[in-house]
Short mmCIF file of C-alpha atoms in Angstrom, two decimals:
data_model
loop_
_atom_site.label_atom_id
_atom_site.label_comp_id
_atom_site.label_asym_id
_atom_site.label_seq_id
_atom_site.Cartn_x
_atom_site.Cartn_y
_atom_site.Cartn_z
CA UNK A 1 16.56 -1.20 -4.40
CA UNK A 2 18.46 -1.50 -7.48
CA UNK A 3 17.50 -0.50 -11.20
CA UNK A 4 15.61 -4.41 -11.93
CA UNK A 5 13.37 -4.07 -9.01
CA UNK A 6 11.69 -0.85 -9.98
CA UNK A 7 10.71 -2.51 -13.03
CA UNK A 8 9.28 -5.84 -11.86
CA UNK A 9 12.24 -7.16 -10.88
CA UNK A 10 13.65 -9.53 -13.62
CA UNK A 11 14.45 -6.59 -16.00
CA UNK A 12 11.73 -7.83 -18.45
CA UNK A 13 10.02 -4.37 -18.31
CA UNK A 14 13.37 -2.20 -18.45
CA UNK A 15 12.38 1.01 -21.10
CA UNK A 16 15.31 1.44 -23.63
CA UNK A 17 18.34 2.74 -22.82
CA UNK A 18 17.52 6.09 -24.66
CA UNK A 19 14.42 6.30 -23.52
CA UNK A 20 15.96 6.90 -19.79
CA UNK A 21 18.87 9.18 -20.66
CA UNK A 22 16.04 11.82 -21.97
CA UNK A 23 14.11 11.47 -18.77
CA UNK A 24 16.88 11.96 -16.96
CA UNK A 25 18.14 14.75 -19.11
CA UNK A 26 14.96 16.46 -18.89
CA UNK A 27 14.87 16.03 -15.00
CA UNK A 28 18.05 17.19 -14.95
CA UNK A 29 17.62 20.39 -16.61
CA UNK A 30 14.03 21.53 -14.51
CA UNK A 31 16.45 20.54 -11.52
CA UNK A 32 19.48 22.72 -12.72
CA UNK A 33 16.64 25.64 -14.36
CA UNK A 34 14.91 25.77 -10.60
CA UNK A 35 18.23 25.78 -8.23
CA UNK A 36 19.07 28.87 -10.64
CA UNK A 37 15.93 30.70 -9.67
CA UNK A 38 16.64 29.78 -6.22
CA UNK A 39 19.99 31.47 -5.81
CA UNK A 40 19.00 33.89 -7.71
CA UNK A 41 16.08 35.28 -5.78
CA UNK A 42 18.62 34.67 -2.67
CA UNK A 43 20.87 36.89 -4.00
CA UNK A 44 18.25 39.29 -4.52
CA UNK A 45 17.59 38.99 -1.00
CA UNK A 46 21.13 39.23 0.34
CA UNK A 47 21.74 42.35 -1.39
CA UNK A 48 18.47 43.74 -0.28
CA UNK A 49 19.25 42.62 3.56
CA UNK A 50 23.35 44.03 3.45
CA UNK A 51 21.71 47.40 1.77
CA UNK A 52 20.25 47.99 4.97
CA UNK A 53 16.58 48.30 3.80
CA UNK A 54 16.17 44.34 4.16
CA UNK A 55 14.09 44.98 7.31
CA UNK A 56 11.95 47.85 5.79
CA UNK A 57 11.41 45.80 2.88
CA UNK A 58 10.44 42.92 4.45
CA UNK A 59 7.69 44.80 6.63
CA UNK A 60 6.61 46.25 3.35
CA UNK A 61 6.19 42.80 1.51
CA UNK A 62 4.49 40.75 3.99
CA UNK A 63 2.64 43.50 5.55
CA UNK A 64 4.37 43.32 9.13
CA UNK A 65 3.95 39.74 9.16
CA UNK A 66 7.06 37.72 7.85
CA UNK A 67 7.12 34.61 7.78
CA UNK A 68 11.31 32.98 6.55
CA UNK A 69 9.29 29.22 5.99
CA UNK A 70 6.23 29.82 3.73
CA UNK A 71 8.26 32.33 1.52
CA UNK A 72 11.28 29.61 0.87
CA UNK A 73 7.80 26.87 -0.20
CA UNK A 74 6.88 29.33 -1.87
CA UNK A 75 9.85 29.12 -4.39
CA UNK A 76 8.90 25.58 -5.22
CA UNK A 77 5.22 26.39 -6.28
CA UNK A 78 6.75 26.90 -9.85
CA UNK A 79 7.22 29.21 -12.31
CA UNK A 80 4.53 31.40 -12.35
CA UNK A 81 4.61 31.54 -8.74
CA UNK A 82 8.36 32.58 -8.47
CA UNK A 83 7.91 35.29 -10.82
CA UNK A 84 5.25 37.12 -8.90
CA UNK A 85 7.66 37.19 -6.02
CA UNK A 86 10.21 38.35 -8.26
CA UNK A 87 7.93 41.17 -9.22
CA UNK A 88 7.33 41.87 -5.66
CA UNK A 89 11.12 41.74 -4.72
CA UNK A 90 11.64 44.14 -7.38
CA UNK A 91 8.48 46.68 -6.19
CA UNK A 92 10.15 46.48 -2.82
CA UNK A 93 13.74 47.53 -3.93
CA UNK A 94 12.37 50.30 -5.62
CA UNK A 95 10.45 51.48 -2.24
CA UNK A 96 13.68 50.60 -0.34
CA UNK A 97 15.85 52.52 -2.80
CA UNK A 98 13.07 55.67 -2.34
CA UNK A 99 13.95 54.65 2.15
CA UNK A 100 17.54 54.53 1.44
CA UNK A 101 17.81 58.55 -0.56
CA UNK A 102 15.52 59.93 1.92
CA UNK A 103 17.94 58.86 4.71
CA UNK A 104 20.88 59.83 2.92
CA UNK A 105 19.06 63.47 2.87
CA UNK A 106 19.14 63.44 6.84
CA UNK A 107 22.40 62.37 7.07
CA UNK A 108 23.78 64.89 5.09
CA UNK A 109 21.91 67.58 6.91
CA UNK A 110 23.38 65.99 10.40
CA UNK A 111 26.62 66.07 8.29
CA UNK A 112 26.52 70.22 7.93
CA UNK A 113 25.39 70.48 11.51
CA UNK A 114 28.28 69.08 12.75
CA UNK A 115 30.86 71.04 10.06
CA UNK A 116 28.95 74.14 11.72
CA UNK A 117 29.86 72.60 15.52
CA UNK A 118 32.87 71.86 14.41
CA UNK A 119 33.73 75.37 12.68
CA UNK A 120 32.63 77.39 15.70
CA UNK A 121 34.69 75.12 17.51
CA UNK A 122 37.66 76.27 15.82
CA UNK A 123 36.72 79.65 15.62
CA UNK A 124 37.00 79.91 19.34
CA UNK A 125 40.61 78.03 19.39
CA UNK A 126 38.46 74.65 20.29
CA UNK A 127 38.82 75.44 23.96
CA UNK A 128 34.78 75.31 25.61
CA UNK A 129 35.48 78.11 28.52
CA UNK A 130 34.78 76.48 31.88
CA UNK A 131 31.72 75.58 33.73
CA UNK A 132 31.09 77.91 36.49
CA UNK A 133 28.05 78.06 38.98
CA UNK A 134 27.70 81.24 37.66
CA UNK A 135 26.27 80.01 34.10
CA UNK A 136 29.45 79.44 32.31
CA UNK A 137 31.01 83.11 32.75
CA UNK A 138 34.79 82.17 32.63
CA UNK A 139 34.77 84.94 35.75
CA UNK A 140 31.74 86.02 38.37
CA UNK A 141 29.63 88.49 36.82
CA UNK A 142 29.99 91.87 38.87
CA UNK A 143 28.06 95.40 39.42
CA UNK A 144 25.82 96.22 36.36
CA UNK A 145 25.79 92.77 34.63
CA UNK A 146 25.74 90.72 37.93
CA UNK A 147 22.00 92.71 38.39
CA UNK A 148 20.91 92.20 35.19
CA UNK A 149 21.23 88.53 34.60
CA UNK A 150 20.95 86.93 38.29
CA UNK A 151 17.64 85.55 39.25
CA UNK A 152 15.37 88.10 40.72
CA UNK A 153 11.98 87.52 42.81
CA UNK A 154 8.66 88.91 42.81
CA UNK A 155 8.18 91.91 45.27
CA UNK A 156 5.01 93.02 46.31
CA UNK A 157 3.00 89.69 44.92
CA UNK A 158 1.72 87.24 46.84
CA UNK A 159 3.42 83.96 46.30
CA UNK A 160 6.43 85.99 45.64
CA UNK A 161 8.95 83.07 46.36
CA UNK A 162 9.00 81.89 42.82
CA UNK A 163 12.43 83.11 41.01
CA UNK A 164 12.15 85.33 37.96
CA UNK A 165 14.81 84.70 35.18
CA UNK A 166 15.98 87.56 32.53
CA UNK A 167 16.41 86.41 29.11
CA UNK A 168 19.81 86.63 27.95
CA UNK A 169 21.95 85.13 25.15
CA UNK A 170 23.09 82.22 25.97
CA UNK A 171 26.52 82.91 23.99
CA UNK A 172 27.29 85.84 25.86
CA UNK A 173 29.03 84.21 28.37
CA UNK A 174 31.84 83.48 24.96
CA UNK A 175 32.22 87.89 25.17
CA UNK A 176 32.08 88.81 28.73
CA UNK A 177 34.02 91.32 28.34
CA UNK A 178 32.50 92.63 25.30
CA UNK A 179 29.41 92.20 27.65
CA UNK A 180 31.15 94.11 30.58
CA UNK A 181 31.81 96.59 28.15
CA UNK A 182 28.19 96.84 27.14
CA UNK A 183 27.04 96.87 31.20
CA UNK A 184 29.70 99.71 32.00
CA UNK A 185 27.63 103.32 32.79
CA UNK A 186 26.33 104.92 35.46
CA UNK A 187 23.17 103.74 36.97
CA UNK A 188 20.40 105.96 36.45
CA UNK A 189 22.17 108.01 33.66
CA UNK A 190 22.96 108.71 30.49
CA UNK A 191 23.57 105.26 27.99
CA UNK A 192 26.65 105.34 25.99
CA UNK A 193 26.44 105.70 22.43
CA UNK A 194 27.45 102.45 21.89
CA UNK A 195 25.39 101.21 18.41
CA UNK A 196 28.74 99.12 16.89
CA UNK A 197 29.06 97.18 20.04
CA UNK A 198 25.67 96.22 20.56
CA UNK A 199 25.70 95.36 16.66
CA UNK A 200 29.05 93.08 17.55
CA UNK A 201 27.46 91.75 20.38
CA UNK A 202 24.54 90.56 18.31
CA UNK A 203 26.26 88.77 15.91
CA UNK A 204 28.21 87.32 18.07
CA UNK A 205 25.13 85.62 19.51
CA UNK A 206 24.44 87.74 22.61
CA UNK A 207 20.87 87.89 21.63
CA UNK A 208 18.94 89.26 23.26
CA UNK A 209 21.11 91.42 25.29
CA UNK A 210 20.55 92.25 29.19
CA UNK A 211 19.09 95.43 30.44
CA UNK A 212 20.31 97.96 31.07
CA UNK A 213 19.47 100.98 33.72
CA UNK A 214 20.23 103.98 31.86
CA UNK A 215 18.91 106.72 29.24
CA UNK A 216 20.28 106.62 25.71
CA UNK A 217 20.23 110.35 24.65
CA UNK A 218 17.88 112.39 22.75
CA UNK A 219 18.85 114.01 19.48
CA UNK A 220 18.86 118.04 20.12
CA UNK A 221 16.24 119.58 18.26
CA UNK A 222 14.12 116.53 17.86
CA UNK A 223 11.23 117.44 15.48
CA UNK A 224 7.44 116.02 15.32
CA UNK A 225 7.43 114.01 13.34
CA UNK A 226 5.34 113.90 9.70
CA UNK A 227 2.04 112.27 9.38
CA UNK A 228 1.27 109.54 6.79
CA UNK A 229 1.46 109.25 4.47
CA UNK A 230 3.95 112.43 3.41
CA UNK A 231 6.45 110.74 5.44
CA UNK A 232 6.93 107.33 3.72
CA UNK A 233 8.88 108.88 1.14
CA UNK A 234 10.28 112.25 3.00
CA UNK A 235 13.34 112.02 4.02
CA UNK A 236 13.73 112.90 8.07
CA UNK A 237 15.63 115.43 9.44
CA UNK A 238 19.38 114.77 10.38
CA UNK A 239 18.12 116.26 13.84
CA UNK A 240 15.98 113.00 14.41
CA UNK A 241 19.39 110.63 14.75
CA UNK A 242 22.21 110.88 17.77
CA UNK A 243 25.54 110.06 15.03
CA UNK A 244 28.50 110.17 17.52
CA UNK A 245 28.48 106.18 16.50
CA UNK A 246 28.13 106.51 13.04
CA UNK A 247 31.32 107.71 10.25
CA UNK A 248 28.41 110.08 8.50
CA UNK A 249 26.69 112.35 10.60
CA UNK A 250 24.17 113.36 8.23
CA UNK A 251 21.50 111.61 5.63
CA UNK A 252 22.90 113.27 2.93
CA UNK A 253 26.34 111.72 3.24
CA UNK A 254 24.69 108.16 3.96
CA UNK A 255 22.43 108.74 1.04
CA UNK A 256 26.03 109.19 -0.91
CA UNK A 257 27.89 106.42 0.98
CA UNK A 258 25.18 104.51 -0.32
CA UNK A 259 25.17 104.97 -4.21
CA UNK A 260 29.05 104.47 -3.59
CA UNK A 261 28.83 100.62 -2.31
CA UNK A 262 30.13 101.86 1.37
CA UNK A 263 26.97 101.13 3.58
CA UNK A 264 26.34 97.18 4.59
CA UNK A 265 23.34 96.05 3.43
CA UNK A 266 22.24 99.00 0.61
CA UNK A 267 23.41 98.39 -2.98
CA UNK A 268 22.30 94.95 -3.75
CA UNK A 269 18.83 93.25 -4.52
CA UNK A 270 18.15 95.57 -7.49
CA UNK A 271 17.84 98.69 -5.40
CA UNK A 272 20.93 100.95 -7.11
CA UNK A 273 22.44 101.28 -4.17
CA UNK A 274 19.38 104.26 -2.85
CA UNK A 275 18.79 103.16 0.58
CA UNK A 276 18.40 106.60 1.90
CA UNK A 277 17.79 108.10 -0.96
CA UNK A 278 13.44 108.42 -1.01
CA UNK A 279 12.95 110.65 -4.10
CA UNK A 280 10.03 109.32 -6.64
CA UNK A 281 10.32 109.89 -10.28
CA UNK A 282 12.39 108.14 -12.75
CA UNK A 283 16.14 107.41 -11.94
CA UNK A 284 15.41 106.20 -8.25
CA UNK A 285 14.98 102.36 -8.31
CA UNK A 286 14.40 101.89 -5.17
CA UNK A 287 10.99 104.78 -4.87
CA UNK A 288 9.69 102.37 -8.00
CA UNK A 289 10.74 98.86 -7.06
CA UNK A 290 7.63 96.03 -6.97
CA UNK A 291 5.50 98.00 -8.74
CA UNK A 292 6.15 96.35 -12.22
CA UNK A 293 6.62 92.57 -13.08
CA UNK A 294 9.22 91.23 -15.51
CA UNK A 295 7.74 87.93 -15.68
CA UNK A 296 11.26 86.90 -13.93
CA UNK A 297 12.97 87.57 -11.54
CA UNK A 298 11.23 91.36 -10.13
CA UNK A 299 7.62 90.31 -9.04
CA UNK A 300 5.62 93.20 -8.70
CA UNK A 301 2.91 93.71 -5.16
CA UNK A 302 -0.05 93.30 -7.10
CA UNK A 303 0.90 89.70 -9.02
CA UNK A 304 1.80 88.36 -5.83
CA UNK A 305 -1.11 89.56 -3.61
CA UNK A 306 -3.12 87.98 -6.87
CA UNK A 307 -2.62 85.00 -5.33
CA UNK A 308 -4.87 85.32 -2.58
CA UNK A 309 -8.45 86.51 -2.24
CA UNK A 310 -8.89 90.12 -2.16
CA UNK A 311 -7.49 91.75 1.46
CA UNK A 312 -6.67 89.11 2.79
CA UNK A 313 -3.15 89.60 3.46
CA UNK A 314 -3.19 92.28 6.38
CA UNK A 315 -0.13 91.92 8.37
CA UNK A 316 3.63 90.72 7.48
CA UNK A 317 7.17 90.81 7.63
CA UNK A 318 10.34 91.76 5.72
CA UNK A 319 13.28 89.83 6.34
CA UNK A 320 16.33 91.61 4.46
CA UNK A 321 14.28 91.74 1.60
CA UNK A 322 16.99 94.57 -0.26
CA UNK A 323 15.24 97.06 1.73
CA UNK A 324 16.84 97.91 5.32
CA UNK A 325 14.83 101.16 5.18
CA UNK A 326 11.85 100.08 5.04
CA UNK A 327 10.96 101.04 1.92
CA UNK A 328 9.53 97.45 0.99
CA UNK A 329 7.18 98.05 4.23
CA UNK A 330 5.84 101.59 2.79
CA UNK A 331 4.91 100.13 -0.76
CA UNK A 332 3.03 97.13 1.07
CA UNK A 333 1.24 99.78 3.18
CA UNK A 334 0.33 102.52 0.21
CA UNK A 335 -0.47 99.74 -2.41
CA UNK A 336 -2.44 97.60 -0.33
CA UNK A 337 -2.61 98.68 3.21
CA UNK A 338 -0.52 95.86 4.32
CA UNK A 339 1.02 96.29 7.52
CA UNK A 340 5.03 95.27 7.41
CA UNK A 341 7.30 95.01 10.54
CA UNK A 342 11.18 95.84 9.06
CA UNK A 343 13.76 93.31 10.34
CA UNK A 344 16.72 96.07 10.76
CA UNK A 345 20.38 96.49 12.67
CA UNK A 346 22.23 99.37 12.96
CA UNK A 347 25.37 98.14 10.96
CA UNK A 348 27.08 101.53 10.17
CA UNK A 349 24.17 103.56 9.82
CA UNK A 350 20.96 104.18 12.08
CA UNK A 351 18.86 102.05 10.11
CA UNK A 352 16.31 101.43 12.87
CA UNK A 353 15.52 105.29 12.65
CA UNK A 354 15.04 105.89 9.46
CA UNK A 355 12.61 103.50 9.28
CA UNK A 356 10.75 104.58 12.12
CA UNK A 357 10.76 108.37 11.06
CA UNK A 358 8.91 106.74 7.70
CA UNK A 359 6.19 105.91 10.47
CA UNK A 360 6.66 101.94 9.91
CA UNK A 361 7.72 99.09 12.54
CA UNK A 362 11.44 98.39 12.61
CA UNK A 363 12.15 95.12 14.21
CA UNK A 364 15.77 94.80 15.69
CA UNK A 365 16.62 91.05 15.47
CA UNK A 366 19.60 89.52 13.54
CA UNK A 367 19.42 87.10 10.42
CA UNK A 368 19.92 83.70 13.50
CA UNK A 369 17.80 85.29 15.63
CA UNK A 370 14.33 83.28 16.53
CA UNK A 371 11.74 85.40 14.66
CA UNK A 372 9.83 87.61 18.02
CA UNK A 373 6.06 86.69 16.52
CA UNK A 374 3.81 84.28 17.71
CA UNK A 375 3.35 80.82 15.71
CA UNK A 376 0.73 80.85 12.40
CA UNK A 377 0.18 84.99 12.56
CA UNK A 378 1.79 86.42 9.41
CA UNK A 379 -0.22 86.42 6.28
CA UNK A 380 3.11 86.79 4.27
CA UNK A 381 7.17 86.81 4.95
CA UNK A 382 9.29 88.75 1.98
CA UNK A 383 13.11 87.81 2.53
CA UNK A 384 15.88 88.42 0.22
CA UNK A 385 19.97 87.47 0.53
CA UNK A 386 20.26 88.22 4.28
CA UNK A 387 18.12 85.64 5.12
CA UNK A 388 19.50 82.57 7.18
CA UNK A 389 23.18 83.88 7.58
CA UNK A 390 25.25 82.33 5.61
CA UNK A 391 23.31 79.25 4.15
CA UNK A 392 23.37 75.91 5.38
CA UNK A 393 22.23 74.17 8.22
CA UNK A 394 21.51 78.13 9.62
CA UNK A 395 19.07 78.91 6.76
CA UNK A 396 17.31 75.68 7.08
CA UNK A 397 16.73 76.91 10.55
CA UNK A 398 15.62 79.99 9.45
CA UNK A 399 13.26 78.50 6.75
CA UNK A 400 11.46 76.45 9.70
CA UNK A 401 11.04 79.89 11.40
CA UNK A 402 9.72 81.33 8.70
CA UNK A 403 7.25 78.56 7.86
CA UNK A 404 6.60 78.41 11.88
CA UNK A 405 5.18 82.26 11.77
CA UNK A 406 2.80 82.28 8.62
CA UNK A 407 -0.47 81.46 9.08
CA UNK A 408 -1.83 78.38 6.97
CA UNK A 409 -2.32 79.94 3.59
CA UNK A 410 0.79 82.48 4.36
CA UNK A 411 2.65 83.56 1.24
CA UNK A 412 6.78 83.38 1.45
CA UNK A 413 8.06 85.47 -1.64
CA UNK A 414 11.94 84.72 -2.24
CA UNK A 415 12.98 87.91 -3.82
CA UNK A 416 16.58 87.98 -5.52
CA UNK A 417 18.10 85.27 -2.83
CA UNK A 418 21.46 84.58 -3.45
CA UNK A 419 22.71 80.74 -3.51
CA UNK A 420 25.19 78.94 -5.01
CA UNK A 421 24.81 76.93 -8.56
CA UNK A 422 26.61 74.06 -7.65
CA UNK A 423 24.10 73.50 -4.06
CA UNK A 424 20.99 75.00 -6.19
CA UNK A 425 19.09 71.72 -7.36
CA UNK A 426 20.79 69.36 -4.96
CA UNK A 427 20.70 71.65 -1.63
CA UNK A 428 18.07 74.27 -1.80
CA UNK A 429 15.53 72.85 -3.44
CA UNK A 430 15.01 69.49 -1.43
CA UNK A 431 15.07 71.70 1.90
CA UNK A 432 12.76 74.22 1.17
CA UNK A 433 10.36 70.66 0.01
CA UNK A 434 11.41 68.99 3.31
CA UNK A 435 10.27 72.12 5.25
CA UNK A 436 7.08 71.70 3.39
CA UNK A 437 6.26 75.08 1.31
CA UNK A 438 4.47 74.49 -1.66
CA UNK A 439 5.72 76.54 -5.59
CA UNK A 440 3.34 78.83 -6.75
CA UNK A 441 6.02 80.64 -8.94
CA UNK A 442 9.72 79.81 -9.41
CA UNK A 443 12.08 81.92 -11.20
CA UNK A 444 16.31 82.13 -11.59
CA UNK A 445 18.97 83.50 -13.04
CA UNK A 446 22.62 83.71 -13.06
CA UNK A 447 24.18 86.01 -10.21
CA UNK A 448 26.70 89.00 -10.69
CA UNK A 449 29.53 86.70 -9.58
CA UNK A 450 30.56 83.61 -10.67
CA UNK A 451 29.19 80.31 -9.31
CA UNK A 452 26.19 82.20 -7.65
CA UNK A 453 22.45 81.97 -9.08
CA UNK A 454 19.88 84.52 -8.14
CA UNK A 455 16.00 82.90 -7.12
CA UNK A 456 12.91 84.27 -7.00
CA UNK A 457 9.68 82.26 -5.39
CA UNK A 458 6.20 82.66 -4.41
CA UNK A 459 5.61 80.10 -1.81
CA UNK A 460 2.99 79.21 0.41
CA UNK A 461 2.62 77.30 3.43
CA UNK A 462 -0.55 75.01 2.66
CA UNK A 463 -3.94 75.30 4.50
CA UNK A 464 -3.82 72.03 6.09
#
């Protein structure tokens, strides 16, 4: 049909010449103005789709029920139409972009997990010693050790056929003969005094260790000890400790090893270096630590036991909190009556002692070992730089196993932790949010060293 018939046929009824070019001009630019739209809204959705949150997004939009056809009509409705799903394109980036930096957070914690594979991988020369039926011992467990881990079964019980399993480390079998070492006496004697090799052993990840069946050996002269509360800050009586493991072989020199930098794990934290030292009065910062707040970092026992009803907080622990001795522990228990197992090792001095002869709880586990306490039964957790080991995939671990023992409503104070600036905002604070602790007070400052901040937090884990 040419241009005569559509307008009668003999051309009589033609519209001027002018008159066409504008209608064709003006179909020609809604034509050119809509194909625009069209590739761009495709483009939109070819950038969502290679992104990798096209799916997502698309389950977002429609609701779970996408449908290609009626959304590609849809673009045809007109104007007003294609901006709304414009609008909606653009509301579902924005969730996808929110999809996309939430899995970028897990990969890069899968991404440390396998740097911390891979490291102990090399630390061990990247050779996996061989399977054995044995476990994995790279040689058959003998004497002593052979006993203690073997299967055992139930004498004297009916139903007695069912095999009995000790708990041992499973990285032992990397130090058997560390482990050998450890399982070498006389059965039915005296231990050895053997404190730095169960401390190696330990952090080598032979935790918990096997039994053993012998007596370690009483200190001569061992006194009764003092009631409570005169012994919290009384300092016991070199006759109370066994030191043929130990370079000092009296409190007095480990009081002055101490002040002097030369004991692991006094010194720091704001204690001046007075682990052993339990005199009260002015000059001793560790007999008069959390008992006054700076409104920064040093929280004081009564501000943070503010933040929960009146006794209420009964029971809790102190995870290398800058007091191996236990001294955090006896404020908690003369300022409030607040019961505080010590997390303690015996790394070159008989910390576990100490704090026992103070009458308190020391509790012999290792920063990467799995807290000993039952789940939702601590009413709060005090931790300071030793906590997690090294940072990490290993302290987000260890902040799980913190938020695993408190109790809903638990407090988690952060006192003086140690972590580096450059990790502070982009590392630390998104895990301790992705465990799921909620800020009641958040304070920092810049560490002794370069590149390191100081933090300290009062945290709870929330009631529901």
């Amino acid at each position: 049909m040419d241009d005569d018939d559509l307008h009668g046929g003999n051309g009589k009824n033609k519209p001027p010449t002018s008159s066409r070019r504008r209608r064709c001009y003006c179909c020609s630019g809604t034509t050119a103005a809509t194909l625009l739209m069209f590739l761009l809204t495709n483009a939109v959705s070819v950038a969502v789709v290679s992104s990798g949150a096209g799916p997502s997004l698309l389950r977002r939009y429609s609701g779970g029920g996408y449908r290609p056809a009626a959304t590609i009509v849809r673009l045809w409705d007109g104007s007003a139409a294609l901006h709304a799903d414009l609008n909606a394109t653009q509301a579902a980036l924005a969730a996808g972009r929110a999809d996309l930096a939430d899995l970028h957070a897990r990969v890069r914690t899968a991404n440390e997990l396998l740097q911390t594979l891979l490291r102990a991988m090399q630390d061990h020369g990247g050779r996996d010693l061989p399977a054995t039926p044995d476990g994995g011992w790279k040689r058959e467990p003998a004497g002593e050790l052979r006993l203690a881990v073997a299967p055992h079964h139930k004498v004297g019980v009916p139903g007695a056929g069912e095999a009995v399993f000790p708990v041992l480390g499973h990285a032992c079998v990397r130090v058997q003969d560390d482990v050998e070492r450890y399982m070498d006496y006389a059965p039915g004697g005296e231990c050895p005094s053997d404190d730095p090799l169960v401390h190696s052993l330990m952090l080598s990840g032979c935790e918990p260790l096997p039994r053993r069946r012998c007596r370690p050996r009483s200190p001569k002269g061992f006194p009764q000890p003092l009631p409570l509360p005169r012994s919290l800050w009384t300092t016991p009586p070199d006759t109370t400790v066994v030191w043929d493991a130990y370079a000092c072989k009296n409190y007095s020199c480990l009081a002055a090893a101490a002040r002097g930098g030369g004991i692991s794990g006094c010194g720091g934290d704001g204690g001046g270096g007075a682990c052993f030292d339990l005199r009260r009065g002015r000059g001793n910062k560790q007999a008069d630590r959390w008992a006054r707040d700076d409104g920064a970092l040093s929280y004081s026992i009564d501000a943070v036991l503010a933040a929960r009803p009146n006794g209420t907080v009964r029971i809790g622990l102190d995870l290398g909190g800058g007091s191996p001795t236990g001294t955090f522990a006896a404020r908690m228990l003369e300022r409030a009556r607040v019961t505080v197992l010590t997390a303690a090792v015996n790394s070159g001095a008989p910390f576990g002692s100490f704090v026992a002869s103070r009458g308190l709880v020391p509790l012999h586990v290792t920063a990467a070992h799995r807290l000993p306490l039952f789940d939702g039964t601590m009413d709060i957790v005090h931790a300071g730089r030793e906590l997690g080991g090294g940072g990490g995939v290993m302290l987000e671990f260890a902040l799980y196993d913190v938020y695993r023992v408190l109790r809903p409503g638990g407090l988690f104070w952060l006192d003086h932790f140690v972590y580096a600036a450059a990790q502070l905002n982009a590392t630390f604070v998104p895990m301790l949010d992705r465990v799921g602790f909620r800020k009641l007070r958040w304070n920092t400052a810049r560490g002794k060293e370069k590149g390191q901040w100081y933090v300290s937090a009062l945290l709870e884990k929330p009631m529901a």
